[in-house]
Tab-separated table of C-alpha atoms in Angstrom:
chain	number	residue	atom	x	y	z
A	18	MET	CA	1.728	13.269	70.026
A	19	LYS	CA	-1.626	12.637	68.263
A	20	TRP	CA	-1.676	11.515	64.640
A	21	LYS	CA	-4.969	12.686	62.858
A	22	GLY	CA	-4.319	11.251	59.379
A	23	ARG	CA	-3.256	14.249	57.670
A	24	GLY	CA	-1.190	12.467	54.922
A	25	ARG	CA	-4.035	10.355	53.841
A	26	TYR	CA	-5.335	13.103	51.509
A	27	THR	CA	-1.974	13.465	49.812
A	28	VAL	CA	-1.568	9.913	48.988
A	29	GLU	CA	-5.224	9.794	47.587
A	30	GLY	CA	-4.727	12.860	45.651
A	31	THR	CA	-1.615	11.719	43.938
A	32	LEU	CA	-3.276	8.484	42.967
A	33	ILE	CA	-6.264	10.149	41.598
A	34	ILE	CA	-4.317	12.838	39.747
A	35	SER	CA	-1.962	10.162	38.108
A	36	ILE	CA	-4.951	8.127	36.979
A	37	ILE	CA	-6.716	11.138	35.458
A	38	CYS	CA	-3.424	12.215	33.640
A	39	LEU	CA	-3.148	8.568	32.286
A	40	VAL	CA	-6.695	8.555	30.982
A	41	THR	CA	-6.389	12.051	29.516
A	42	GLY	CA	-3.136	10.921	27.692
A	43	LEU	CA	-4.914	7.785	26.315
A	44	VAL	CA	-7.857	9.728	25.144
A	45	ILE	CA	-5.698	12.133	23.188
A	46	LEU	CA	-3.509	9.188	21.783
A	47	PHE	CA	-6.738	7.427	20.679
A	48	GLY	CA	-7.916	10.830	19.186
A	49	PHE	CA	-4.774	10.984	17.159
A	50	TYR	CA	-5.138	7.365	15.920
A	51	GLY	CA	-8.771	7.945	14.938
A	52	HIS	CA	-7.777	11.047	13.007
A	53	ASP	CA	-5.089	9.283	11.176
A	54	ARG	CA	-7.327	6.375	10.357
A	55	ALA	CA	-10.042	8.701	9.020
A	56	VAL	CA	-7.561	10.664	6.851
A	57	ILE	CA	-6.078	7.431	5.393
A	58	GLN	CA	-9.571	5.954	4.724
A	59	SER	CA	-10.805	9.060	2.981
A	60	THR	CA	-7.608	9.248	0.936
A	61	ALA	CA	-8.098	5.545	-0.067
A	62	ASP	CA	-11.664	6.366	-1.127
A	63	LYS	CA	-10.592	9.292	-3.198
A	64	LEU	CA	-7.888	7.435	-4.908
A	65	SER	CA	-10.109	4.607	-5.886
A	66	ARG	CA	-12.773	7.041	-7.212
A	67	TYR	CA	-9.994	8.818	-9.377
A	68	GLY	CA	-8.671	5.497	-10.529
A	69	SER	CA	-12.146	4.302	-11.554
A	70	LEU	CA	-12.646	7.515	-13.593
A	71	TRP	CA	-9.227	7.243	-15.113
A	72	ALA	CA	-9.465	3.528	-15.926
A	73	GLY	CA	-12.781	3.855	-17.519
A	74	ARG	CA	-12.552	7.044	-19.524
A	75	TYR	CA	-8.800	7.622	-19.437
A	76	LEU	CA	-9.480	10.661	-17.347
A	77	HIS	CA	-6.168	11.800	-15.885
A	78	PRO	CA	-6.538	12.348	-12.120
A	79	GLU	CA	-4.248	15.233	-11.878
A	80	ILE	CA	-5.159	17.482	-14.729
A	81	ARG	CA	-8.733	16.078	-14.858
A	82	GLU	CA	-8.707	15.886	-18.580
A	83	VAL	CA	-8.992	12.925	-21.113
A	84	ASP	CA	-5.733	11.438	-21.969
A	85	TYR	CA	-6.432	10.895	-25.711
A	86	GLU	CA	-3.068	9.386	-26.513
A	87	LEU	CA	-3.542	6.531	-24.054
A	88	MET	CA	-7.085	6.131	-25.301
A	89	LYS	CA	-5.941	5.854	-28.926
A	90	GLN	CA	-3.265	3.392	-28.059
A	91	GLY	CA	-5.698	1.281	-26.030
A	92	GLY	CA	-2.977	0.760	-23.495
A	93	THR	CA	-3.281	-0.028	-19.854
A	94	VAL	CA	-3.593	2.659	-17.329
A	95	ASP	CA	-0.390	3.142	-15.143
A	96	PHE	CA	-1.556	3.297	-11.582
A	97	GLY	CA	1.867	4.793	-10.571
A	98	VAL	CA	0.248	8.051	-11.004
A	99	ILE	CA	-2.535	7.254	-8.516
A	100	GLU	CA	0.034	6.000	-5.959
A	101	ASP	CA	2.095	9.175	-6.281
A	102	MET	CA	-0.908	11.238	-5.923
A	103	GLY	CA	-1.734	9.449	-2.788
A	104	CYS	CA	1.676	9.979	-1.298
A	105	ARG	CA	1.208	13.867	-1.922
A	106	MET	CA	-2.235	13.773	-0.484
A	107	LEU	CA	-0.938	12.259	2.771
A	108	GLN	CA	2.166	14.280	3.181
A	109	GLY	CA	1.960	16.223	6.361
A	110	ARG	CA	-1.523	15.264	7.299
A	111	LEU	CA	-0.729	12.385	9.711
A	112	PHE	CA	-0.265	12.976	13.399
A	113	CYS	CA	1.227	9.650	14.676
A	114	GLY	CA	1.281	7.503	11.563
A	115	GLU	CA	4.015	6.890	8.935
A	116	LEU	CA	3.108	5.914	5.353
A	117	ARG	CA	4.601	2.639	4.315
A	118	ASN	CA	3.005	1.652	1.109
A	119	ILE	CA	0.139	2.709	-1.349
A	120	ARG	CA	-0.917	0.033	-4.015
A	121	ALA	CA	-3.520	0.607	-6.606
A	122	SER	CA	-4.645	-2.096	-8.979
A	123	GLN	CA	-7.424	-3.228	-11.159
A	124	SER	CA	-9.586	-6.272	-10.260
A	125	LEU	CA	-9.182	-9.524	-12.472
A	126	SER	CA	-12.544	-8.721	-14.050
A	127	GLY	CA	-11.560	-5.225	-14.831
A	128	ARG	CA	-14.639	-3.696	-13.215
A	129	GLU	CA	-12.991	-2.526	-9.979
A	130	VAL	CA	-10.113	-0.332	-9.023
A	131	GLN	CA	-8.705	-1.433	-5.684
A	132	VAL	CA	-6.556	0.832	-3.520
A	133	GLU	CA	-4.582	-0.401	-0.454
A	134	ILE	CA	-2.785	1.959	1.952
A	135	GLN	CA	-0.475	0.432	4.555
A	136	THR	CA	0.840	2.526	7.457
A	137	ASP	CA	2.564	2.212	10.853
A	138	PHE	CA	1.299	4.057	13.946
A	139	GLN	CA	3.839	4.827	16.362
A	140	ILE	CA	2.665	4.878	20.007
A	141	GLY	CA	5.719	5.355	22.180
A	142	LYS	CA	8.200	2.718	21.231
A	143	TYR	CA	5.614	0.452	19.671
A	144	ASP	CA	4.585	0.277	15.923
A	145	ILE	CA	1.063	-0.703	15.160
A	146	PRO	CA	0.470	-1.694	11.549
A	147	CYS	CA	-2.693	-0.639	9.874
A	148	LYS	CA	-4.199	-1.532	6.368
A	149	VAL	CA	-6.903	0.313	4.686
A	150	LYS	CA	-8.671	-0.970	1.575
A	151	ALA	CA	-11.141	0.899	-0.730
A	152	SER	CA	-12.602	-0.193	-4.181
A	153	SER	CA	-14.677	1.659	-6.701
A	154	VAL	CA	-16.511	0.479	-9.870
A	155	VAL	CA	-14.888	1.470	-13.142
A	156	PHE	CA	-17.251	3.905	-15.045
A	157	ARG	CA	-16.968	3.392	-18.804
A	158	SER	CA	-18.994	5.560	-21.110
A	159	ARG	CA	-20.128	2.618	-23.070
A	160	ASP	CA	-21.697	0.945	-19.963
A	161	LEU	CA	-23.927	3.982	-19.260
A	162	PRO	CA	-27.515	3.931	-20.525
A	163	ARG	CA	-28.224	5.745	-23.737
A	164	ILE	CA	-31.388	7.417	-24.861
A	165	ASN	CA	-32.426	6.658	-28.425
A	166	GLU	CA	-32.569	9.672	-30.884
A	167	LYS	CA	-36.163	9.081	-31.533
A	168	ASN	CA	-36.969	9.092	-27.860
A	169	GLN	CA	-35.028	12.327	-27.392
A	170	GLU	CA	-36.957	14.078	-30.241
A	171	ASP	CA	-40.238	13.052	-28.644
A	172	GLU	CA	-39.158	14.481	-25.234
A	173	THR	CA	-38.087	17.719	-26.849
A	174	ASP	CA	-41.525	17.951	-28.617
A	175	GLU	CA	-43.398	17.568	-25.512
A	176	SER	CA	-41.508	20.429	-23.705
């Protein structure tokens, strides 16, 4: 009986197909990781922007109106509202990540609002921790440049 090497293609085929499946699975898994990372970073950026507007002008991030009571009292802004808003923004948007913690705070100088989001990515039985930070400058109306009334009248006369 003559052997012509017919089984050689079967072995090579199974090896190549298994490598292709492994690479395809890894590409999909890294795509999920990239998606979750981008969603978390954009959420942190939005929260820091909302926090900076709220800390500077007492603009409430949910209703988007000025909280005059807090402004009259001259009290500190409660960043718990920002953290709750972040939890609602991330709910149901992550593929393989699980939200662990959101922390919003104001810098020591009072000029920046910092947001930190911590998550765990589950890849199989392994958990990969991820920490995303974002900060935004506090916009206060008194810090914005003003136009003098005299200059305003001159500009309207020229028009």
